[in-house]
XYZ file of N, CA, C and O in Angstrom:
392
model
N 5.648 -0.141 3.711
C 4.463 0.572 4.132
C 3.353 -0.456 4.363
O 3.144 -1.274 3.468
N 2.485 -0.494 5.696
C 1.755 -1.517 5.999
C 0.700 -0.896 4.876
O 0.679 0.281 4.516
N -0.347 -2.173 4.310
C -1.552 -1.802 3.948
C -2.398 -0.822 4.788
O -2.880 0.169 4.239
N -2.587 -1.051 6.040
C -3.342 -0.370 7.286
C -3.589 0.986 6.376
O -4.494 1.558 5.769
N -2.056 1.132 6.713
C -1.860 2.662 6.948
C -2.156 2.942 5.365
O -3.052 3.729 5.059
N -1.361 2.263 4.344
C -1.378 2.916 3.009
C -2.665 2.828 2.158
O -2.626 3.285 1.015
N -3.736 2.308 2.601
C -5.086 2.010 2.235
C -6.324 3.156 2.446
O -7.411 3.267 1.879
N -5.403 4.296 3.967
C -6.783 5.200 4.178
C -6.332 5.903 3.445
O -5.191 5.845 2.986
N -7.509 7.018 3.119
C -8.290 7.468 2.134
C -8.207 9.019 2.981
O -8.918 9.252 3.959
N -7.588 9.637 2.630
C -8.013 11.245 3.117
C -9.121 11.905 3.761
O -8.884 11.434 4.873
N -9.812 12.388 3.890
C -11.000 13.025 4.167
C -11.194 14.375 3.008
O -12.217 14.916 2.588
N -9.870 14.606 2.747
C -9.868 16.063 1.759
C -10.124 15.227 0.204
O -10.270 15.922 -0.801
N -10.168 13.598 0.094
C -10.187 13.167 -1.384
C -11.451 13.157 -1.647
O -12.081 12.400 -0.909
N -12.297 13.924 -2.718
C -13.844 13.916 -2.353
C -14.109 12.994 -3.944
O -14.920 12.067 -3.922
N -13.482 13.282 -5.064
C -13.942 12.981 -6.371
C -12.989 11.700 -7.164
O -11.931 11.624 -6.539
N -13.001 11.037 -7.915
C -12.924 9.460 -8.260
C -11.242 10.017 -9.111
O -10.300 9.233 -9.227
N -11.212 11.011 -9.449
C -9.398 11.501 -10.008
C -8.869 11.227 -8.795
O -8.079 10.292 -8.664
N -9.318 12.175 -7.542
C -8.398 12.156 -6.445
C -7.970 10.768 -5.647
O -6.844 10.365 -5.354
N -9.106 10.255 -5.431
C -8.999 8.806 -5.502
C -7.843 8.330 -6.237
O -6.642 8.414 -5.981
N -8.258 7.987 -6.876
C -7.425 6.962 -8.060
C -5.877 8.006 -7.925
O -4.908 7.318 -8.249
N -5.603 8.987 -7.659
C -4.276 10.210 -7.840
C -3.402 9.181 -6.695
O -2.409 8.454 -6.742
N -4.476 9.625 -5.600
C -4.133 9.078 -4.373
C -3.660 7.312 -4.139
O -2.830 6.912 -3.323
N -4.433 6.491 -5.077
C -4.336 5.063 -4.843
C -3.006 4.871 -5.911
O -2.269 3.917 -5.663
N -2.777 5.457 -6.709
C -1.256 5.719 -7.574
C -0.155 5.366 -7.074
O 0.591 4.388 -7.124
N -0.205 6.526 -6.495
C 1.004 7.286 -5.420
C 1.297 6.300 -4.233
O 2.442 5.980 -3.915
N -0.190 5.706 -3.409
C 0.339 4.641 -2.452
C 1.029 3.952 -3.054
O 2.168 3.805 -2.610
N 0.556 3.073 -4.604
C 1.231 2.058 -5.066
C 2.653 1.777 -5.554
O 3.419 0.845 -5.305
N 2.786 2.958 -6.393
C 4.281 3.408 -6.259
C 5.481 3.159 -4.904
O 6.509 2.497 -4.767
N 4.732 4.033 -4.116
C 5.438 3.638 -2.504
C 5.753 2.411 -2.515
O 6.922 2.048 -2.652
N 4.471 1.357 -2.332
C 4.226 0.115 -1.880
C 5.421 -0.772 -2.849
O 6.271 -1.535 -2.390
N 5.185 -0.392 -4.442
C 5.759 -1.643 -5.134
C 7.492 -0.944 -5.214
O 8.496 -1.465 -5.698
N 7.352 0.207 -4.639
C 8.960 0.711 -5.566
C 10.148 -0.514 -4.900
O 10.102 -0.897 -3.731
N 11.132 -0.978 -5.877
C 12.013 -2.039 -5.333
C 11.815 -3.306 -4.866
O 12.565 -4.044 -4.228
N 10.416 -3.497 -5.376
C 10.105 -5.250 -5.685
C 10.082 -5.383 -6.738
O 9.766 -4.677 -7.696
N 10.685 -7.030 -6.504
C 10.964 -7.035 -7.816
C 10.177 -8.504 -8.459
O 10.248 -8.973 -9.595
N 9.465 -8.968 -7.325
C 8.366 -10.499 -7.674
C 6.922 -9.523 -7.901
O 6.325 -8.588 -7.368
N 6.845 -10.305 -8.899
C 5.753 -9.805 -9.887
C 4.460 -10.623 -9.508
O 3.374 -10.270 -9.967
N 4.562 -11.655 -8.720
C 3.323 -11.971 -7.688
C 3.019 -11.617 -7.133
O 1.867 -11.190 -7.204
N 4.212 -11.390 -5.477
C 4.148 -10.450 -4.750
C 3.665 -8.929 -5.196
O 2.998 -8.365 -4.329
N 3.814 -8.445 -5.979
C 3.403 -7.057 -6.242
C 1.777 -6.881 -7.075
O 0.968 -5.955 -7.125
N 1.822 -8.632 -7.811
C 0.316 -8.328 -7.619
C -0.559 -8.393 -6.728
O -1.501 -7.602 -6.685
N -0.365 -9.416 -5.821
C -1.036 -9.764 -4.468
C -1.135 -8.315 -3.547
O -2.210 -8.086 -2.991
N 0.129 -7.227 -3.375
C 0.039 -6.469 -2.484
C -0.808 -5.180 -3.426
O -1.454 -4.327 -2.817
N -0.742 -5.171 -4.469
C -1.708 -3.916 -5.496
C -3.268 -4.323 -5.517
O -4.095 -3.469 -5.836
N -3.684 -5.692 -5.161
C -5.100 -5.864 -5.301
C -5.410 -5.952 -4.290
O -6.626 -5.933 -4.099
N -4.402 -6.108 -2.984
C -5.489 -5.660 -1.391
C -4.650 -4.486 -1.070
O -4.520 -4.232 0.128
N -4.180 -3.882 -1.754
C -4.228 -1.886 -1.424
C -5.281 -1.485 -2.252
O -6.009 -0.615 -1.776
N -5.626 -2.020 -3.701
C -6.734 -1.428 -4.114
C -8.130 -1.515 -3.510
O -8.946 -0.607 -3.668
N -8.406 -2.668 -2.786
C -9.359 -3.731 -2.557
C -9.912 -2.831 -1.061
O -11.061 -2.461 -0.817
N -8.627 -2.642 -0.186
C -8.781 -1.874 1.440
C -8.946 -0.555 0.910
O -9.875 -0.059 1.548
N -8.556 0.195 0.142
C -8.546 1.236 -0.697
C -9.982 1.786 -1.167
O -10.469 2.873 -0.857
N -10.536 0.823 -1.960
C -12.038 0.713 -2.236
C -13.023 0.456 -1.264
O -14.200 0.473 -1.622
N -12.794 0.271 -0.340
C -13.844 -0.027 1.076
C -13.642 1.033 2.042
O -14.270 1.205 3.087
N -12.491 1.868 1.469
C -12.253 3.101 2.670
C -12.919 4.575 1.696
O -12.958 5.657 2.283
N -13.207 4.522 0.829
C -13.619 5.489 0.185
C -15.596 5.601 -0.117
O -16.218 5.730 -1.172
N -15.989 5.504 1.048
C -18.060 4.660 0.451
C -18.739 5.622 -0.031
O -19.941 5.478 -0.254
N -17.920 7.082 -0.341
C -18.616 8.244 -1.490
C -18.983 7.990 -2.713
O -19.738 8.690 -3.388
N -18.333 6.732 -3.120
C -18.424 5.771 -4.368
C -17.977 4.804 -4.292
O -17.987 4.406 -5.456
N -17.453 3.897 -3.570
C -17.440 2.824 -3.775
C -18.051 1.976 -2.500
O -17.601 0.848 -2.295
N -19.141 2.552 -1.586
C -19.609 2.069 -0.210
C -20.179 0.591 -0.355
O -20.275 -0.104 -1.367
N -20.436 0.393 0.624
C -21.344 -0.820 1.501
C -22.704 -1.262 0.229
O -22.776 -2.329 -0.380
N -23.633 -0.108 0.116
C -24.799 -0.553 -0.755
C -24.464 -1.278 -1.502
O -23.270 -1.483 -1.719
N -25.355 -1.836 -2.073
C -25.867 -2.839 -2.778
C -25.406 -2.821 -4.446
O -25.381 -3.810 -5.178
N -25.063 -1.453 -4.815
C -25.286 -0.673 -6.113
C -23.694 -0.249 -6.271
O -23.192 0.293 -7.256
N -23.066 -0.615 -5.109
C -21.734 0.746 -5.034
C -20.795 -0.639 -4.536
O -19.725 -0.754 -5.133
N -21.039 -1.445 -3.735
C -19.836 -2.308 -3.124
C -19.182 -3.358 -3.580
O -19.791 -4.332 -4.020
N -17.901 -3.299 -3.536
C -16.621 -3.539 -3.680
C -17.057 -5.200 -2.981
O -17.665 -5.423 -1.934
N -16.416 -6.342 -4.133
C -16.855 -7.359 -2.991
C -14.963 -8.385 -3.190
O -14.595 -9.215 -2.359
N -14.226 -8.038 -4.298
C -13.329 -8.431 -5.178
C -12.257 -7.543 -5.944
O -12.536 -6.689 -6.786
N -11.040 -7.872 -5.528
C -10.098 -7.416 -6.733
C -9.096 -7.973 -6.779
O -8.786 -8.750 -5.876
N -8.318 -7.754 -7.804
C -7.379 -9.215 -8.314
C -6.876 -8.764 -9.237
O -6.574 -7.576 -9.353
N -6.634 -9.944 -10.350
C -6.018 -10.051 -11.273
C -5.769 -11.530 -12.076
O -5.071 -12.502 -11.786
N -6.609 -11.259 -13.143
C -6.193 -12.550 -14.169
C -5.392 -12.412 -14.592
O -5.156 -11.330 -15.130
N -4.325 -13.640 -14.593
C -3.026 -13.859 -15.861
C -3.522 -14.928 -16.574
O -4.282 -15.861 -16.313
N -2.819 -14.512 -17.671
C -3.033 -15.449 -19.104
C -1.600 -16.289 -19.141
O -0.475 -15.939 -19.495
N -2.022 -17.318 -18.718
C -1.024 -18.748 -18.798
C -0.419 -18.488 -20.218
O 0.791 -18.269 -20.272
N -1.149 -18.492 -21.362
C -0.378 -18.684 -22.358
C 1.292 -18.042 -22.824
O 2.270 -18.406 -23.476
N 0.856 -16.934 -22.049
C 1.954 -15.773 -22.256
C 3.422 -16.302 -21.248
O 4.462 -15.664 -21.415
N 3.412 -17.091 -20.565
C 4.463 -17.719 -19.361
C 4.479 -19.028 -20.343
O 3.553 -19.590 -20.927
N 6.284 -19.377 -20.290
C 6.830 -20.723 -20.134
C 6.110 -21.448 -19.710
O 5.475 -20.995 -18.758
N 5.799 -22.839 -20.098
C 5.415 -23.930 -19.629
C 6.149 -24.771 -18.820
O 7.302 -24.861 -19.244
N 5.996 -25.270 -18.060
C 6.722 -26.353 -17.252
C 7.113 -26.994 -17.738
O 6.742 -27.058 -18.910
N 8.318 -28.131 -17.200
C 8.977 -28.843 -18.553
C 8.015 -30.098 -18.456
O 7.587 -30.286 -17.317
N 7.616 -30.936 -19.359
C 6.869 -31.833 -19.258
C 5.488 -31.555 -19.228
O 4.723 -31.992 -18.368
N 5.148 -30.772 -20.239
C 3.663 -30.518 -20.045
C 3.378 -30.052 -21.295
O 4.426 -29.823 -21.899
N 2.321 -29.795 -21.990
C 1.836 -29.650 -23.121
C 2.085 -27.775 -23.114
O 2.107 -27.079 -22.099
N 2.185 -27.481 -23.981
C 2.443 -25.724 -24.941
C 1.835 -25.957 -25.518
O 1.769 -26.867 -26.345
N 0.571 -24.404 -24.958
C 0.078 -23.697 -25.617
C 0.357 -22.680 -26.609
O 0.807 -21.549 -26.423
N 0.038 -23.221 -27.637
C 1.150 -22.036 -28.962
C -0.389 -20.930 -29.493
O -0.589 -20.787 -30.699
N -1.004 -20.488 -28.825
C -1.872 -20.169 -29.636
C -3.281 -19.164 -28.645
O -4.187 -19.430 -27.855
N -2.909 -18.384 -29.083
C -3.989 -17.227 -27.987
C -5.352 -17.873 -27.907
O -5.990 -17.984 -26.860
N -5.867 -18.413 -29.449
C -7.291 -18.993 -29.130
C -7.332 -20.182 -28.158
O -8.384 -20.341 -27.538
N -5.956 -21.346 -27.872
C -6.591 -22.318 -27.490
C -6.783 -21.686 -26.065
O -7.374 -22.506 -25.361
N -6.645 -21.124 -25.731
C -7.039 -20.649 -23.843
C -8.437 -20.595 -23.789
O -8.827 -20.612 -22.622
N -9.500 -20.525 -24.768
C -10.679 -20.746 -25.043
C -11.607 -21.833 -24.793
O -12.789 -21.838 -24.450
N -10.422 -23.139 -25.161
C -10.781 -24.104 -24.743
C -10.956 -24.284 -23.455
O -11.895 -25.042 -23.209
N -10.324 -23.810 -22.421
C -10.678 -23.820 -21.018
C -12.071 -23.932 -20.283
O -12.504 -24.758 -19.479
N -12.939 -22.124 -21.193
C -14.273 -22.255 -21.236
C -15.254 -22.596 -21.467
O -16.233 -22.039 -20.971
């Protein structure tokens, strides 16, 4: 399913359940039978992202309401390390980063 298409937004979705009911259900579609967990984040944060710019009843253009970002942080610590590289054993040291 192209983003294009799986990103508009109804005209009958008026309230932030239906929304979100609706942005579900694309995603389901979108991710069912992938199985790269990059890929499926990359394609869930620009269906949410085209998703959020097609809906401006709440999430519009203004200043107060617009969508400028969406994504997803991963936490390195939780993934294998490369071979030859220092392990992180320890939720606090990711702290050190900041």
């Amino acid at each position: 399913m192209p983003h294009a298409d799986a990103s508009l937004v109804p005209k009958s979705i008026q309230t932030k359940k239906e929304f979100w009911d609706h942005v579900y259900g694309q995603l389901e579609a979108l991710l069912d039978g992938q199985r790269n967990w990059i890929t499926n984040l990359a394609n869930a944060s620009a269906h949410i992202f085209s998703s959020l710019q097609g809906f401006p009843a709440h999430f519009g253009q203004d200043d107060k309401k617009a969508v400028n970002w969406c994504g997803f942080y991963i936490v390195d610590y939780l993934f294998p390390a490369p071979r030859g590289t220092e392990v992180i054993t320890s939720s606090n040291d990711h702290k050190k980063l900041l």
